[in-house]
Amino acid sequence: MVRFALFGAGFIGQVHGGNLATHPHTRLQYVYDVNAEAAQRLAGRYGANVARSVEEIFGAEDVDAVLIASSTNTHADLLRAAIRARKPVYCEKPIDMSLDRVKAVVQEAHDNPVPVMMGFSRRFDPNHRALREAVRAGEVGVVEMIHMVCRSAAPPPLSYIQVSGGQFRDQTIHMFDLLCWIAGQEPVEVYATGSSMMDPAITAAGDVDTSMLILKFADGALCHIDNSRHTGYGYDERIEVFGSQGLVESRRKPVREVALYKGSKVVEEGMFAGWFERMEPSFLLAVEAFAAALEGRAGAEYPTLMDGLRAQMIAEAAVESLKRNQPAPIEYWQPA
Ligand SMILES: NC(=O)c1ccc[n+]([C@@H]2O[C@H](COP(=O)([O-])OP(=O)(O)OC[C@H]3O[C@@H](n4cnc5c(N)ncnc54)[C@H](O)[C@@H]3O)[C@@H](O)[C@H]2O)c1
């Protein structure tokens, strides 16, 4: 049983809180949020304690690990505090908006290692996982092309977009992690282009809502990512890997695999309403993987802080490419 303290009782904090409280291998021990009412509401729902400060959590003897689900600008400081307190930590993505701060945290974690899991929950989607297993088992031969589609049903509120770091650091970052995890290698170059087509306020925020990226691996393999912030038909995410001996795809997932055949028409179920409805089960599987690793169960693996750094460095190069409208090399910094 791993006893967790949770930072953040907002949208994703409530998801993690519920999972930690109900999973048989984890317990929701404390909740801390600067919004004390939100912390109280969440803790009260599951009989957890409300912490009055960050220090209270890191000083508590009945905390085995922490989960950081607070706003992005708090991740780096809380990560550092967890590393210093020698507490394993599950941290939501991204590590921080500033690459310098990201590097400082990664260096500190490198000098004082504790288990750190990044919240790349899409790795736990059973379909994406099966696709990756097929690729890594050589079922499609040498990977030549990867196609990824990541289209949200509707854009997040403007207030979120303004502090999100932009579409690549916020939305595409999941795809950057997935493509390295699937291919087992890292891209060396990215060309990103994008437009803001759905809301002039997104343009005013300096962001794009419609983008395409082409990434190149050292062995010549190519990856294409297509991103949108709205669809009008629900959440649309899919991955296709084309290799020298075949193709494997993790398809668009409908809500149910039911089709009505009537007259000259076939009516099928549509997409999930949004990314969360599509991806919800993967959050519990992610927590399960981290708890399993902390308990030393065989075969448990999870995305690490270094994976968070890698995805972020790809995002930084994509931002640079978009700005300069030309391909950008991807530089991978490593802690000394
Ligand atoms: N892995 C994923 O797919 C995924 C999905 C959604 C959000 N996220 C990440 O999770 C984080 C939170 O997102 P959200 O949608 O829940 O946001 P949110 O705004 O709903 O919640 C953030 C919460 O953090 C609290 N908070 C702010 N400063 C704090 C501090 N110093 N200590 C403790 N709590 C503090 C706020 O009061 C708020 O309750 C973001 O970093 C986001 O990128 C990841």
Coordinates of C-alpha atoms and ligand atoms in Angstrom, one line a residue:
M1 CA 0.0 0.0 0.0
V2 CA 1.5 3.3 -1.1
R3 CA 0.3 6.4 0.9
F4 CA 0.1 9.4 -1.4
A5 CA -0.2 13.1 -0.7
L6 CA -1.8 15.0 -3.5
F7 CA -1.0 18.6 -4.6
G8 CA -3.8 20.2 -6.5
A9 CA -7.5 19.6 -6.2
G10 CA -8.5 21.1 -9.6
F11 CA -9.7 19.1 -12.6
I12 CA -7.0 16.5 -12.9
G13 CA -6.3 16.5 -9.2
Q14 CA -9.8 15.3 -8.6
V15 CA -9.3 12.5 -11.1
H16 CA -6.0 11.4 -9.5
G17 CA -7.6 11.8 -6.0
G18 CA -10.4 9.4 -6.8
N19 CA -8.0 6.9 -8.3
L20 CA -5.6 7.1 -5.4
A21 CA -8.5 6.7 -2.9
T22 CA -10.0 3.7 -4.6
H23 CA -7.1 1.7 -6.0
P24 CA -6.3 -1.3 -3.8
H25 CA -2.6 -0.5 -3.7
T26 CA -2.8 3.2 -3.0
R27 CA -4.2 5.5 -0.3
L28 CA -5.1 9.2 -0.6
Q29 CA -3.5 10.3 2.7
Y30 CA -3.4 14.2 2.3
V31 CA -4.6 16.8 -0.1
Y32 CA -3.1 20.2 -0.4
D33 CA -4.3 23.1 -2.6
V34 CA -3.9 26.8 -2.2
N35 CA -7.6 26.9 -2.6
A36 CA -8.4 25.4 0.8
E37 CA -12.1 24.9 0.0
A38 CA -11.2 22.7 -3.0
A39 CA -8.8 20.7 -0.9
Q40 CA -11.4 20.2 1.8
R41 CA -14.1 19.1 -0.8
L42 CA -11.8 16.5 -2.4
A43 CA -10.3 15.2 0.9
G44 CA -13.8 15.1 2.5
R45 CA -15.1 12.9 -0.4
Y46 CA -12.6 10.2 0.4
G47 CA -11.8 10.6 4.1
A48 CA -8.3 12.0 3.5
N49 CA -6.6 14.7 5.5
V50 CA -6.2 18.3 4.4
A51 CA -2.7 19.6 4.7
R52 CA -2.3 23.2 5.7
S53 CA 1.1 23.7 4.0
V54 CA 3.6 22.1 1.6
E55 CA 6.0 21.7 4.6
E56 CA 3.4 19.6 6.5
I57 CA 3.3 17.1 3.7
F58 CA 7.1 16.8 3.3
G59 CA 7.5 16.5 7.1
A60 CA 4.8 13.8 7.5
E61 CA 5.8 10.3 8.4
D62 CA 2.7 8.7 6.9
V63 CA 3.4 9.9 3.3
D64 CA 5.3 7.4 1.0
A65 CA 4.9 9.4 -2.2
V66 CA 3.5 12.6 -3.6
L67 CA 1.4 13.3 -6.7
I68 CA 1.7 16.8 -8.2
A69 CA -1.4 17.8 -10.1
S70 CA -1.4 21.5 -9.3
S71 CA -1.0 24.3 -11.9
T72 CA 2.0 23.9 -14.2
N73 CA 3.9 26.9 -12.7
T74 CA 4.1 25.0 -9.3
H75 CA 5.6 21.7 -10.6
A76 CA 9.3 22.6 -10.6
D77 CA 9.3 23.9 -6.9
L78 CA 7.2 20.9 -5.7
L79 CA 9.4 18.5 -7.6
R80 CA 12.5 20.0 -6.0
A81 CA 10.9 19.8 -2.5
A82 CA 10.0 16.1 -3.1
I83 CA 13.5 15.3 -4.3
R84 CA 15.0 17.0 -1.2
A85 CA 12.5 15.1 1.1
R86 CA 13.4 11.8 -0.7
K87 CA 9.8 11.2 -1.6
P88 CA 9.0 9.4 -4.9
V89 CA 6.9 11.7 -7.1
Y90 CA 4.3 11.3 -9.8
C91 CA 4.3 14.7 -11.6
E92 CA 1.8 15.9 -14.2
K93 CA 3.2 17.2 -17.4
P94 CA 4.9 19.5 -18.3
I95 CA 7.8 19.9 -15.8
D96 CA 7.8 23.7 -16.3
M97 CA 7.4 26.3 -19.0
S98 CA 11.0 27.5 -18.8
L99 CA 13.6 25.1 -20.1
D100 CA 16.2 26.6 -17.7
R101 CA 14.0 25.6 -14.8
V102 CA 13.4 22.2 -16.3
K103 CA 17.1 21.6 -16.6
A104 CA 17.8 22.8 -13.0
V105 CA 15.2 20.3 -11.6
V106 CA 16.5 17.4 -13.8
Q107 CA 20.0 18.2 -12.6
E108 CA 18.9 18.1 -9.0
A109 CA 17.1 14.8 -9.6
H110 CA 20.1 13.4 -11.3
D111 CA 22.3 14.3 -8.3
N112 CA 19.8 13.0 -5.7
P113 CA 17.8 10.2 -7.5
V114 CA 14.3 9.4 -6.3
P115 CA 11.7 7.7 -8.5
V116 CA 9.9 10.4 -10.6
M117 CA 7.1 9.5 -13.0
M118 CA 5.8 12.0 -15.6
G119 CA 2.1 12.1 -16.2
F120 CA 2.3 10.8 -19.8
S121 CA -0.9 8.9 -19.2
R122 CA -1.5 8.1 -22.9
R123 CA 1.2 5.5 -22.7
F124 CA -1.2 3.5 -20.7
D125 CA -4.0 3.4 -23.3
P126 CA -4.4 -0.3 -24.1
N127 CA -4.6 0.3 -27.9
H128 CA -1.5 2.5 -28.0
R129 CA 0.3 0.0 -25.8
A130 CA -0.6 -2.9 -28.1
L131 CA 0.6 -0.9 -31.2
R132 CA 3.9 -0.2 -29.5
E133 CA 4.3 -3.9 -28.5
A134 CA 3.8 -4.9 -32.2
V135 CA 6.3 -2.3 -33.3
R136 CA 8.9 -3.3 -30.7
A137 CA 8.4 -7.0 -31.5
G138 CA 9.3 -6.3 -35.1
E139 CA 5.9 -7.1 -36.5
V140 CA 6.0 -4.3 -39.1
G141 CA 9.7 -4.6 -39.8
V142 CA 11.9 -1.4 -39.8
V143 CA 9.8 1.7 -39.0
E144 CA 9.7 4.0 -42.0
M145 CA 6.7 6.4 -41.2
I146 CA 4.6 7.2 -38.2
H147 CA 1.4 9.2 -38.5
M148 CA -0.3 10.7 -35.5
V149 CA -3.5 12.6 -35.2
C150 CA -4.4 14.5 -32.1
R151 CA -7.6 16.6 -32.4
S152 CA -9.4 18.0 -29.4
A153 CA -13.2 18.2 -29.5
A154 CA -13.1 21.8 -28.4
P155 CA -10.4 24.3 -27.3
P156 CA -9.8 24.7 -23.6
P157 CA -10.8 28.1 -22.1
L158 CA -8.7 31.1 -23.3
S159 CA -7.4 31.6 -19.7
Y160 CA -5.9 28.1 -20.0
I161 CA -4.4 28.7 -23.5
Q162 CA -2.8 31.9 -22.4
V163 CA -0.7 30.1 -19.7
S164 CA -0.4 26.7 -21.5
G165 CA 2.9 27.5 -23.2
G166 CA 1.2 27.0 -26.6
Q167 CA -0.2 24.0 -28.5
F168 CA 3.2 22.1 -28.8
R169 CA 4.2 22.3 -25.1
D170 CA 0.6 21.6 -24.0
Q171 CA -1.1 19.3 -26.4
T172 CA 1.5 17.9 -28.8
I173 CA 3.9 17.0 -26.0
H174 CA 1.9 13.8 -25.4
M175 CA 2.6 12.8 -29.0
F176 CA 6.3 13.7 -28.7
D177 CA 6.5 11.3 -25.8
L178 CA 4.5 8.6 -27.5
L179 CA 6.5 8.7 -30.8
C180 CA 9.9 8.2 -28.9
W181 CA 8.3 5.5 -26.8
I182 CA 6.9 3.7 -29.8
A183 CA 9.9 4.0 -32.1
G184 CA 12.5 3.4 -29.4
Q185 CA 14.6 6.3 -30.7
E186 CA 14.5 10.1 -30.8
P187 CA 13.9 12.5 -33.6
V188 CA 16.8 14.7 -34.6
E189 CA 14.9 17.4 -36.5
V190 CA 11.4 18.9 -36.6
Y191 CA 9.6 21.2 -39.0
A192 CA 6.4 22.7 -37.6
T193 CA 3.9 24.9 -39.2
G194 CA 0.6 26.2 -37.9
S195 CA -2.2 28.6 -38.1
S196 CA -4.8 30.0 -35.8
M197 CA -8.1 29.4 -37.6
M198 CA -10.8 29.1 -34.9
D199 CA -10.7 32.1 -32.6
P200 CA -8.9 35.5 -33.1
A201 CA -8.3 35.4 -29.3
I202 CA -6.0 32.4 -29.8
T203 CA -4.1 34.4 -32.5
A204 CA -3.9 37.3 -30.0
A205 CA -2.4 34.9 -27.4
G206 CA 0.4 34.2 -29.9
D207 CA -0.7 30.5 -30.2
V208 CA -1.8 28.2 -33.0
D209 CA -4.8 25.9 -33.0
T210 CA -4.2 24.0 -36.2
S211 CA -0.7 22.6 -36.9
M212 CA 1.3 20.0 -38.7
L213 CA 4.7 18.8 -37.8
I214 CA 7.2 16.5 -39.6
L215 CA 9.9 15.0 -37.5
K216 CA 12.9 13.1 -38.8
F217 CA 14.8 10.3 -37.0
A218 CA 18.6 9.7 -37.3
D219 CA 17.9 6.5 -39.4
G220 CA 15.7 8.5 -41.9
A221 CA 12.3 7.4 -40.5
L222 CA 9.7 10.2 -40.6
C223 CA 6.8 11.1 -38.3
H224 CA 3.9 13.3 -39.2
I225 CA 1.7 14.8 -36.5
D226 CA -1.6 16.6 -37.2
N227 CA -3.1 18.7 -34.3
S228 CA -6.3 20.6 -33.9
R229 CA -8.0 22.2 -31.0
H230 CA -11.5 21.5 -32.3
T231 CA -13.4 18.9 -34.4
G232 CA -17.1 19.2 -34.0
Y233 CA -17.3 15.4 -33.8
G234 CA -15.6 14.5 -30.6
Y235 CA -12.1 13.6 -29.6
D236 CA -10.0 12.2 -32.5
E237 CA -6.7 10.5 -31.7
R238 CA -5.0 7.8 -33.7
I239 CA -1.6 6.4 -34.5
E240 CA -0.3 4.5 -37.5
V241 CA 3.1 3.0 -37.9
F242 CA 4.2 2.0 -41.4
G243 CA 7.2 -0.3 -41.6
S244 CA 9.1 -2.4 -44.1
Q245 CA 6.9 -5.4 -43.5
G246 CA 3.5 -4.0 -42.7
L247 CA 1.4 -1.5 -40.9
V248 CA -0.1 -1.3 -37.4
E249 CA -2.7 1.2 -36.3
S250 CA -4.3 2.3 -33.1
R251 CA -7.6 3.5 -34.6
R252 CA -10.0 6.2 -33.9
K253 CA -11.9 4.8 -30.9
P254 CA -15.7 5.1 -31.0
V255 CA -17.7 5.1 -27.7
R256 CA -19.1 1.7 -28.5
E257 CA -18.4 -0.9 -31.3
V258 CA -22.1 -1.0 -32.3
A259 CA -23.4 -0.4 -35.8
L260 CA -27.0 -0.3 -36.9
Y261 CA -27.7 -1.6 -40.4
K262 CA -30.9 -0.3 -41.7
G263 CA -32.1 0.1 -45.3
S264 CA -29.2 1.6 -47.4
K265 CA -27.4 3.0 -44.3
V266 CA -25.1 1.8 -41.6
V267 CA -25.2 4.0 -38.5
E268 CA -22.2 3.7 -36.2
E269 CA -21.4 5.1 -32.8
G270 CA -19.3 8.3 -32.9
M271 CA -16.3 9.6 -31.0
F272 CA -16.0 10.3 -27.3
A273 CA -17.1 13.7 -26.3
G274 CA -13.6 14.9 -25.4
W275 CA -10.0 13.9 -24.6
F276 CA -10.8 13.0 -21.0
E277 CA -13.7 10.7 -21.8
R278 CA -11.5 8.9 -24.3
M279 CA -8.5 8.7 -22.1
E280 CA -10.0 8.4 -18.6
P281 CA -9.1 4.7 -18.0
S282 CA -5.5 5.4 -18.7
F283 CA -5.1 7.6 -15.6
L284 CA -6.0 4.7 -13.3
L285 CA -3.6 2.4 -15.2
A286 CA -0.8 5.1 -14.8
V287 CA -1.2 5.3 -11.1
E288 CA -1.3 1.5 -10.9
A289 CA 2.0 1.3 -12.8
F290 CA 3.7 3.8 -10.4
A291 CA 2.4 2.0 -7.3
A292 CA 3.5 -1.3 -8.7
A293 CA 7.0 0.0 -9.4
L294 CA 7.2 1.5 -5.9
E295 CA 6.1 -1.8 -4.4
G296 CA 8.8 -3.6 -6.4
R297 CA 6.3 -5.6 -8.5
A298 CA 8.0 -7.2 -11.5
G299 CA 7.5 -5.7 -15.0
A300 CA 6.3 -2.3 -13.7
E301 CA 7.5 0.6 -15.9
Y302 CA 6.6 4.2 -16.2
P303 CA 7.6 7.4 -18.1
T304 CA 10.4 9.1 -16.2
L305 CA 11.6 12.7 -15.6
M306 CA 14.1 12.2 -18.4
D307 CA 11.2 11.3 -20.7
G308 CA 9.6 14.6 -19.6
L309 CA 12.7 16.4 -20.4
R310 CA 13.0 14.8 -23.9
A311 CA 9.5 15.6 -24.9
Q312 CA 9.9 19.1 -23.7
M313 CA 13.1 19.6 -25.8
I314 CA 11.3 18.3 -28.9
A315 CA 8.5 20.9 -28.1
E316 CA 11.1 23.7 -27.7
A317 CA 12.5 22.9 -31.1
A318 CA 9.0 22.7 -32.6
V319 CA 8.3 26.2 -31.2
E320 CA 11.5 27.5 -32.7
S321 CA 10.7 25.9 -36.1
L322 CA 7.2 27.5 -36.1
K323 CA 8.7 30.9 -35.3
R324 CA 11.4 30.7 -38.0
N325 CA 9.3 28.7 -40.5
Q326 CA 12.1 26.3 -41.2
P327 CA 13.2 22.9 -39.9
A328 CA 15.0 23.1 -36.5
P329 CA 17.5 20.6 -35.1
I330 CA 16.5 19.0 -31.8
E331 CA 19.2 19.4 -29.2
Y332 CA 19.1 16.9 -26.3
W333 CA 20.6 18.3 -23.1
Q334 CA 21.8 15.8 -20.5
P335 CA 22.5 16.4 -16.8
A336 CA 26.2 16.4 -16.0
Ligands
LIG1 N1 -1.7 14.2 -18.3 C1 -2.7 14.8 -18.8 O1 -3.3 14.4 -19.8 C2 -3.2 16.1 -18.2 C3 -4.5 16.5 -18.3 C4 -4.9 17.7 -17.7 C5 -4.1 18.4 -17.0 N2 -2.8 18.1 -16.9 C6 -1.8 18.9 -16.1 O2 -2.2 18.9 -14.8 C7 -2.0 20.2 -14.2 C8 -3.3 20.8 -13.6 O3 -4.3 20.9 -14.6 P1 -5.8 21.1 -14.2 O4 -6.5 21.0 -15.5 O5 -6.2 20.2 -13.1 O6 -5.8 22.6 -13.7 P2 -6.8 23.3 -12.7 O7 -6.7 24.7 -12.9 O8 -8.2 22.7 -12.8 O9 -6.3 22.9 -11.2 C9 -5.1 23.3 -10.7 C10 -5.2 23.4 -9.2 O10 -3.9 23.7 -8.7 C11 -4.1 24.5 -7.5 N3 -2.9 25.2 -7.1 C12 -2.3 26.3 -7.7 N4 -1.1 26.6 -7.0 C13 -1.0 25.6 -6.1 C14 0.1 25.3 -5.2 N5 1.1 26.1 -5.0 N6 -0.1 24.2 -4.4 C15 -1.2 23.4 -4.5 N7 -2.1 23.6 -5.4 C16 -2.1 24.7 -6.2 C17 -5.2 25.4 -8.0 O11 -5.8 26.1 -6.8 C18 -6.2 24.4 -8.7 O12 -7.1 23.9 -7.8 C19 -1.4 21.1 -15.3 O13 0.0 21.1 -15.2 C20 -1.8 20.4 -16.6 O14 -0.9 20.5 -17.6 C21 -2.3 16.9 -17.4

